[in-house]
PDB file of C-alpha atoms in Angstrom:
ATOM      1  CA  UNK A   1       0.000   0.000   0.000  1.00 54.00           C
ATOM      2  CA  UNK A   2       0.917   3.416  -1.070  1.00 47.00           C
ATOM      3  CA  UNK A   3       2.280   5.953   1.563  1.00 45.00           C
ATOM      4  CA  UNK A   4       1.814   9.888   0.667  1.00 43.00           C
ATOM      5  CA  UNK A   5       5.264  11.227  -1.054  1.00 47.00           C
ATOM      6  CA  UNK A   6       5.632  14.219  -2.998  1.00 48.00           C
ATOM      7  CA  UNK A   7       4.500  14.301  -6.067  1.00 50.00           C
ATOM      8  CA  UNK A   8       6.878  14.977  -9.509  1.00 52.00           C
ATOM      9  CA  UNK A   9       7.349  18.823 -10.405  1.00 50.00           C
ATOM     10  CA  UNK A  10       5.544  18.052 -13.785  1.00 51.00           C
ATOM     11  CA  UNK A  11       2.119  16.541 -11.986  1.00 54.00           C
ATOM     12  CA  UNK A  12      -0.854  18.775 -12.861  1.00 50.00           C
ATOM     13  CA  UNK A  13      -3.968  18.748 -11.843  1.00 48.00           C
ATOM     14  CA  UNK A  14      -6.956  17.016 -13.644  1.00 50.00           C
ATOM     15  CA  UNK A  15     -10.267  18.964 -14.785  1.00 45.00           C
ATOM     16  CA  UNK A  16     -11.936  20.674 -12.280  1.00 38.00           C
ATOM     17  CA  UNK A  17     -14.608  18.557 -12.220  1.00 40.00           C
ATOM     18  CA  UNK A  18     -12.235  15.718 -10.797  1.00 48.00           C
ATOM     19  CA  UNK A  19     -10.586  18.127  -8.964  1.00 44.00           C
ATOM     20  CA  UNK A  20     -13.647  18.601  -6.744  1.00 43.00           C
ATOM     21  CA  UNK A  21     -15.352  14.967  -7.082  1.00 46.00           C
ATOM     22  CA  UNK A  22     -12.335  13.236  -6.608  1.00 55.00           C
ATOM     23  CA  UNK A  23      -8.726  14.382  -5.480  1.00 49.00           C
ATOM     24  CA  UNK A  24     -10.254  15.540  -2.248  1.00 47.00           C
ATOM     25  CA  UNK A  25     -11.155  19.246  -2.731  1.00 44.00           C
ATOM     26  CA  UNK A  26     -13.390  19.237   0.647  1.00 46.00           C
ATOM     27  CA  UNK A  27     -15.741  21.750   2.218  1.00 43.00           C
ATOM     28  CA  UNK A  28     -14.942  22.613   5.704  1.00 42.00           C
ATOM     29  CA  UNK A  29     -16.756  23.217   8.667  1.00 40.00           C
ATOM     30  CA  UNK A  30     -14.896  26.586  10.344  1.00 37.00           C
ATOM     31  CA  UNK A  31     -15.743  25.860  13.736  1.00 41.00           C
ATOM     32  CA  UNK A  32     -13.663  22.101  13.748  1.00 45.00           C
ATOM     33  CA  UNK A  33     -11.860  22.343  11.016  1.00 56.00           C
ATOM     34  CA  UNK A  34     -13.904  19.174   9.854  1.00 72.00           C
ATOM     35  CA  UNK A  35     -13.878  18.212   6.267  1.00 84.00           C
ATOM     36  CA  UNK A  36     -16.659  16.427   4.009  1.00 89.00           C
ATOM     37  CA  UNK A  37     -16.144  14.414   1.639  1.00 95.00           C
ATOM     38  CA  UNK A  38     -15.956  14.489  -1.580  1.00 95.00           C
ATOM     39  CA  UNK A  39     -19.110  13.225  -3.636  1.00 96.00           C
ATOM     40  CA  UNK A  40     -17.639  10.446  -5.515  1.00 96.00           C
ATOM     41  CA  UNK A  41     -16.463   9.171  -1.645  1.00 97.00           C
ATOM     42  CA  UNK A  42     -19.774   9.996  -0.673  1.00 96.00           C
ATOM     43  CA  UNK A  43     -21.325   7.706  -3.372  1.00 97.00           C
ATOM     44  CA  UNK A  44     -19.480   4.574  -2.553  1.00 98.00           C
ATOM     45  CA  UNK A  45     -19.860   4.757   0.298  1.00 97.00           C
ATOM     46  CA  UNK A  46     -23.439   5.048   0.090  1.00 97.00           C
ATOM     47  CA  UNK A  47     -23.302   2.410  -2.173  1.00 97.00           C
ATOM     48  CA  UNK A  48     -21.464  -0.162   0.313  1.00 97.00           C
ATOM     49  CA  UNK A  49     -22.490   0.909   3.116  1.00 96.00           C
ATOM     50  CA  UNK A  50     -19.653   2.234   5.058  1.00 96.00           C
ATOM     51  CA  UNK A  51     -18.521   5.858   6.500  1.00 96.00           C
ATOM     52  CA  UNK A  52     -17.245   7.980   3.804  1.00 96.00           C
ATOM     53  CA  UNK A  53     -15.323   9.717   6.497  1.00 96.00           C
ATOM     54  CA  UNK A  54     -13.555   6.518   6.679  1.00 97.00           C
ATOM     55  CA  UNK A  55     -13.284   6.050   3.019  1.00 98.00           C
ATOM     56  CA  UNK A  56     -11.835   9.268   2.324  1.00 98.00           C
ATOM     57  CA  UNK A  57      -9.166   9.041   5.286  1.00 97.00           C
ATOM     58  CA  UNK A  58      -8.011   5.667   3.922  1.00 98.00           C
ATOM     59  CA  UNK A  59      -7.823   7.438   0.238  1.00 98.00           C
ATOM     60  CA  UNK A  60      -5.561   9.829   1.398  1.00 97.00           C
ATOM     61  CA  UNK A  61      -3.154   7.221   3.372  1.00 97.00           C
ATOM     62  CA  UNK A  62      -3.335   5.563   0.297  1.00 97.00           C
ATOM     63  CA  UNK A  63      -2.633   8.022  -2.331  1.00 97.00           C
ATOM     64  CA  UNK A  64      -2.019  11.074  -0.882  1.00 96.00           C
ATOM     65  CA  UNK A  65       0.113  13.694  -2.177  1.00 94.00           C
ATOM     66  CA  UNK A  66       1.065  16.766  -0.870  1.00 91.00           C
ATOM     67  CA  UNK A  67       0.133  19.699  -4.291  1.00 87.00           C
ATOM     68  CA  UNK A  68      -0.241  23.166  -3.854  1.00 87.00           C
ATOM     69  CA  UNK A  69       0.427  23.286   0.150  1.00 87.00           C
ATOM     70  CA  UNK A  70      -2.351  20.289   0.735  1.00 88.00           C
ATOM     71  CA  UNK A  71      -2.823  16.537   1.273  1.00 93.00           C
ATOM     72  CA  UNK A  72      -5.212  15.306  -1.559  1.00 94.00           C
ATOM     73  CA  UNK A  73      -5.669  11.558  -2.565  1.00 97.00           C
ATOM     74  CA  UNK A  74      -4.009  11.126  -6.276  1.00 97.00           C
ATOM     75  CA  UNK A  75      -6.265   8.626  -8.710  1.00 97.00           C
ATOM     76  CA  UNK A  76      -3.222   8.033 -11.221  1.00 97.00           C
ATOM     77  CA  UNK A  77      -1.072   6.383  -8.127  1.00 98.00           C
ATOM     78  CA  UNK A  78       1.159   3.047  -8.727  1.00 98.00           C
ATOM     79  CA  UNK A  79       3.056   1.098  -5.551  1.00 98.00           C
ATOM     80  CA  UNK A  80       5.243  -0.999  -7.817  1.00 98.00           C
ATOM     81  CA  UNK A  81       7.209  -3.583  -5.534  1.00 97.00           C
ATOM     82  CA  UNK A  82       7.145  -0.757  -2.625  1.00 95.00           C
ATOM     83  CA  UNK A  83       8.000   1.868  -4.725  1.00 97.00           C
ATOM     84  CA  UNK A  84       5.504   4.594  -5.151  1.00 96.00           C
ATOM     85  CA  UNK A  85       4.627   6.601  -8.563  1.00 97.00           C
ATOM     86  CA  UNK A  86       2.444   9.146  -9.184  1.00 96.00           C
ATOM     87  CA  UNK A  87       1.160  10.247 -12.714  1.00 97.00           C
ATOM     88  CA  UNK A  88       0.078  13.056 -14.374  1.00 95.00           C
ATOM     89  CA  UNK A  89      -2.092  11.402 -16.503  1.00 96.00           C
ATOM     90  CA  UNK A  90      -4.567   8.000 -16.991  1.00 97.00           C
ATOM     91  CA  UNK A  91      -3.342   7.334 -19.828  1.00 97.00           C
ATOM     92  CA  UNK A  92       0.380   7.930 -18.239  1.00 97.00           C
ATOM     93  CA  UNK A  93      -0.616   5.426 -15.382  1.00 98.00           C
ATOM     94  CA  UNK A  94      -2.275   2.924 -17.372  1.00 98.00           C
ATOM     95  CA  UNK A  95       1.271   2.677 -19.534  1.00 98.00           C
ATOM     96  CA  UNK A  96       3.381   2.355 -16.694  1.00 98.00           C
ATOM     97  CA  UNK A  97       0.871  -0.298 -15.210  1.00 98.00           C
ATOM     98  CA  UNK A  98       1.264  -2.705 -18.386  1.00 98.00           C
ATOM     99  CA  UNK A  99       4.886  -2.358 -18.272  1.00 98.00           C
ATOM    100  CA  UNK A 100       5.017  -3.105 -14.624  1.00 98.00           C
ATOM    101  CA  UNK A 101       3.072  -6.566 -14.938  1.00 98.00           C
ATOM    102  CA  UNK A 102       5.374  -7.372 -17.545  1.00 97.00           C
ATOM    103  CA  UNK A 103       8.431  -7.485 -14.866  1.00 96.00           C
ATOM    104  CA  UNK A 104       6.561  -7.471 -11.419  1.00 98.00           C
ATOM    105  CA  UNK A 105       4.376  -9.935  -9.970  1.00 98.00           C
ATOM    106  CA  UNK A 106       0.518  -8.817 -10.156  1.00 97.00           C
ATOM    107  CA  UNK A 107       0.407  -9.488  -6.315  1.00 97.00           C
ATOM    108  CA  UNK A 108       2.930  -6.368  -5.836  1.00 98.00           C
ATOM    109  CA  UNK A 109       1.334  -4.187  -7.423  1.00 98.00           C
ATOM    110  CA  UNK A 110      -1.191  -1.534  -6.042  1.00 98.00           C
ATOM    111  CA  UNK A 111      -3.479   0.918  -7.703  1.00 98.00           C
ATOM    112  CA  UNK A 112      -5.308   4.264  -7.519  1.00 98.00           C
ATOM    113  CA  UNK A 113      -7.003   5.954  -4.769  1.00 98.00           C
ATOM    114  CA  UNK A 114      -7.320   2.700  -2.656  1.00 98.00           C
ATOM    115  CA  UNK A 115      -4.000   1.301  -3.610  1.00 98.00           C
ATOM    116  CA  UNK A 116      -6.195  -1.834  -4.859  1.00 98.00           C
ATOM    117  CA  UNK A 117      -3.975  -4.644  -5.236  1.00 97.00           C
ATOM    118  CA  UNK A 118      -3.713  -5.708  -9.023  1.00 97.00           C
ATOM    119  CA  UNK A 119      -2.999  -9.616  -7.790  1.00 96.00           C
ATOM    120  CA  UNK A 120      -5.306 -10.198  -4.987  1.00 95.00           C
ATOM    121  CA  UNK A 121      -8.220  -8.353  -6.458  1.00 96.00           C
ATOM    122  CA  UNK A 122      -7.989  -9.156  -9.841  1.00 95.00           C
ATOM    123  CA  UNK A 123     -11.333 -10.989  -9.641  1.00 95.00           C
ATOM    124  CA  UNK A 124     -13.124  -7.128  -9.464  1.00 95.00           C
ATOM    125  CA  UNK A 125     -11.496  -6.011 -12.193  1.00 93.00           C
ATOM    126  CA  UNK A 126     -10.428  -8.310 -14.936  1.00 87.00           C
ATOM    127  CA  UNK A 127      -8.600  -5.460 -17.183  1.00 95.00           C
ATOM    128  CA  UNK A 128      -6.177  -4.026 -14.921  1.00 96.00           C
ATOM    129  CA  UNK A 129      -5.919  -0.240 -16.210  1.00 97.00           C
ATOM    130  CA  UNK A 130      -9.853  -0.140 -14.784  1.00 97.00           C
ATOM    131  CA  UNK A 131      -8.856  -0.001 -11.834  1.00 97.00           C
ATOM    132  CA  UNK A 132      -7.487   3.773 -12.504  1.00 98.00           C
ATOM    133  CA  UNK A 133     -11.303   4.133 -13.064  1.00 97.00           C
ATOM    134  CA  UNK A 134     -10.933   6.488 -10.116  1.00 97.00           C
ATOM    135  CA  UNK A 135     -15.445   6.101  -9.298  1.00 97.00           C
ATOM    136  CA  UNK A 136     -14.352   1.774  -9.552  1.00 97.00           C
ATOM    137  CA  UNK A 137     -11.473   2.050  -7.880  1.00 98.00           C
ATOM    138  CA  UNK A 138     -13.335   3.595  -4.752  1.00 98.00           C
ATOM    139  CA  UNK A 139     -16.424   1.269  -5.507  1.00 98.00           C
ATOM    140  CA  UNK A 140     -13.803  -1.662  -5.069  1.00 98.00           C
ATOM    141  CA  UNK A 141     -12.284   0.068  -1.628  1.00 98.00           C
ATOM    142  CA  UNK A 142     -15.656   0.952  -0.203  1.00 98.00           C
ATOM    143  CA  UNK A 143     -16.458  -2.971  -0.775  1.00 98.00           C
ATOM    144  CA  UNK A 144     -13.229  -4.179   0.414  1.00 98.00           C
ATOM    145  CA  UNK A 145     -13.855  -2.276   3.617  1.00 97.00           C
ATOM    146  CA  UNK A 146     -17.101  -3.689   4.022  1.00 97.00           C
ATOM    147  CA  UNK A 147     -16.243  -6.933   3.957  1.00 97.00           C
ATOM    148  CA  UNK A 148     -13.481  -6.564   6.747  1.00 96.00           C
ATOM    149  CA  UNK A 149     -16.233  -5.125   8.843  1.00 95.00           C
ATOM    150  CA  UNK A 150     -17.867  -6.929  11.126  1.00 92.00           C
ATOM    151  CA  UNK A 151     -21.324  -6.043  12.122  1.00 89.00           C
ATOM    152  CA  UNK A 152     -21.121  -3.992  15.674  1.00 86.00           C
ATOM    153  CA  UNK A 153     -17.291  -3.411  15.852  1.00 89.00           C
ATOM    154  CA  UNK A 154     -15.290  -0.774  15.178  1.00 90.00           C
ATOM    155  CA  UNK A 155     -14.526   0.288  12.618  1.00 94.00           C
ATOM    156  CA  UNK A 156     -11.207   1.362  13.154  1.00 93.00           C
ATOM    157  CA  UNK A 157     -10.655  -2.893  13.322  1.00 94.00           C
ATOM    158  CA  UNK A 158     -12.216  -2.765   9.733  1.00 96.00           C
ATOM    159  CA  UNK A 159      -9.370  -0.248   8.880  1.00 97.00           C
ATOM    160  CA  UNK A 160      -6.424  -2.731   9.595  1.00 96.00           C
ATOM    161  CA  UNK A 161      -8.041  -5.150   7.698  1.00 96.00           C
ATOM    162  CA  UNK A 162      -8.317  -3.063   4.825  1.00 97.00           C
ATOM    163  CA  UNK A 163      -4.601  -2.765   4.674  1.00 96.00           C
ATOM    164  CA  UNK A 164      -3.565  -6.701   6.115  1.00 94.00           C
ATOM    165  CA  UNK A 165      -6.620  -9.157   6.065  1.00 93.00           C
ATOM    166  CA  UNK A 166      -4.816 -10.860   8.783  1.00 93.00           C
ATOM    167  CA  UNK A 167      -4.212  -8.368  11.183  1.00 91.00           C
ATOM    168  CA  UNK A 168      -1.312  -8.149  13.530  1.00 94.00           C
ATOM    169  CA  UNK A 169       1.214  -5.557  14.086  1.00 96.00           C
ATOM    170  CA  UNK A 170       1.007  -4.272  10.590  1.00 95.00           C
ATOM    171  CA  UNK A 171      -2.339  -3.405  10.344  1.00 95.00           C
ATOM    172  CA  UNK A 172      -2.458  -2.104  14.224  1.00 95.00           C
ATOM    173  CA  UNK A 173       0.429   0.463  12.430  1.00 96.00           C
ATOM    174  CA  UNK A 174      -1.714   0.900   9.473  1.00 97.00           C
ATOM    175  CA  UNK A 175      -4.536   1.729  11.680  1.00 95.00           C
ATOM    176  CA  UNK A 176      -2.697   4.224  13.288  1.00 95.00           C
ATOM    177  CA  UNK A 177      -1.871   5.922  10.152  1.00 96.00           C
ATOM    178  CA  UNK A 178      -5.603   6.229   8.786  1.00 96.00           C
ATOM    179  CA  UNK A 179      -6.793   7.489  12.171  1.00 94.00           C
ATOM    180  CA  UNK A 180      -4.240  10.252  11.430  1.00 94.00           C
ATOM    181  CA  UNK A 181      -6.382  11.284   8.645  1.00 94.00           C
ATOM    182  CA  UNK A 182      -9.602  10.487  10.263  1.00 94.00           C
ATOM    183  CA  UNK A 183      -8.858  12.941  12.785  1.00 92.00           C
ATOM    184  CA  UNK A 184      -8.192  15.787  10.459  1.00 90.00           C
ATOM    185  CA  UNK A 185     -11.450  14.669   8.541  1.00 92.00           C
ATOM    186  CA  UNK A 186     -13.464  14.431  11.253  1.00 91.00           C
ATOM    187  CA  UNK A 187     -12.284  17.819  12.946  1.00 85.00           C
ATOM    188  CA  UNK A 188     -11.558  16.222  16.301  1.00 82.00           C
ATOM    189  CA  UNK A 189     -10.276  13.130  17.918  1.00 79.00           C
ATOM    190  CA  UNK A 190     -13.727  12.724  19.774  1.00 73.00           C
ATOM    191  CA  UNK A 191     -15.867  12.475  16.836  1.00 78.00           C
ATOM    192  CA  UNK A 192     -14.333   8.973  15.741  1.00 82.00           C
ATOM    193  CA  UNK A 193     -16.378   7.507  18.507  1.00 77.00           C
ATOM    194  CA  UNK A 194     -19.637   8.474  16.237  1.00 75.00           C
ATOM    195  CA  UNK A 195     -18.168   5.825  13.727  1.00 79.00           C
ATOM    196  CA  UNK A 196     -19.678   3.257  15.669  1.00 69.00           C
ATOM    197  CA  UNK A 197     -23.330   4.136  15.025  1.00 62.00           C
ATOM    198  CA  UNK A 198     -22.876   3.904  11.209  1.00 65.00           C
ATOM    199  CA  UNK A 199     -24.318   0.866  10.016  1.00 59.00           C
ATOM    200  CA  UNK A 200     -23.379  -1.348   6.951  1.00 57.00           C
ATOM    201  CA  UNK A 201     -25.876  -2.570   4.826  1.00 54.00           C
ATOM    202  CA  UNK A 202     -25.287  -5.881   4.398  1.00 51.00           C
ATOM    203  CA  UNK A 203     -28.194  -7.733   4.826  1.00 41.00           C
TER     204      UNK A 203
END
């Protein structure tokens, strides 16, 4: 999974329109600080039935990159073998995704905003350059979250899941990393407790 880095000098932003639906240009609530998510965060996690609060902070542990003086998830983001890339472009990322399955197992590979694994989760997405479909790529997160949540817990458990199935010290770390950005999303540490209310709807 992808940890933020900077992005390269020649990175631009994409239409506005993506800008605000999907890279993580928020509104904010004055009196926290508290941030909302983004629609297309909003939508998926609608869809699956999880907190988009908790969608959007795992986006931006994900993909995050640091442009123009703020964190924002990136949807053209590679983790080839542990190495991170970010692209300008689809098309760019979609390139350097074919020629990294060509010399890199499947399994170490992670794309997008959820840093979906190209290996593991082929099964969601049977052409690999969808998944820098930045609305399927967060589609396939929200449902990947879901299904590491059990009904009643918390979800920060669901969280460490998310980035190790099996739990154990790495996810407890990875945890710790998304609750970062949960805070900062939230607008305070207290409101994470409100997490536990939000249902799933799994039937």
């Amino acid at each position: 999974m992808a940890a933020p880095v900077k992005p390269p000098r020649a990175l631009r932003l994409p239409p506005v329109l993506a800008i605000a639906a999907l890279a993580g240009i928020c509104t904010a609530d004055t009196a926290w600080g508290q941030e909302t998510p983004p629609p297309a965060y909003q939508i998926a996690a609608a869809q699956a039935g999880v907190p988009s609060t908790v969608l959007y902070a795992i986006a931006l542990q994900e993909s995050g990159t640091r442009l123009r003086g703020r964190l924002i998830p990136w949807p053209w983001t590679l983790n080839v073998a542990g190495a991170s890339q970010r692209h300008a472009t689809r098309s760019d990322a979609c390139l350097a995704l074919r020629q990294a399955l060509r010399n890199t197992p499947a399994q170490r590979i992670d794309v997008g905003l959820g840093q979906i694994n190209a290996g593991y989760h082929a099964r969601r997405a049977p052409q690999p350059c969808a998944l820098l479909d930045p609305y399927r790529n967060l589609a396939i997160a929200a449902e990947i979250l879901r299904e590491q949540h059990t009904p009643g817990e918390d979800w920060l458990k669901a969280i460490g899941r998310y980035h190790r199935p099996a739990g154990g010290l790495p996810a407890l770390r990875y945890r710790g990393r998304v609750q970062h950005h949960l805070v900062r999303v939230l607008g305070r540490p207290q409101a994470i407790a409100t997490l536990n209310g939000h249902r799933d709807s799994r039937r």
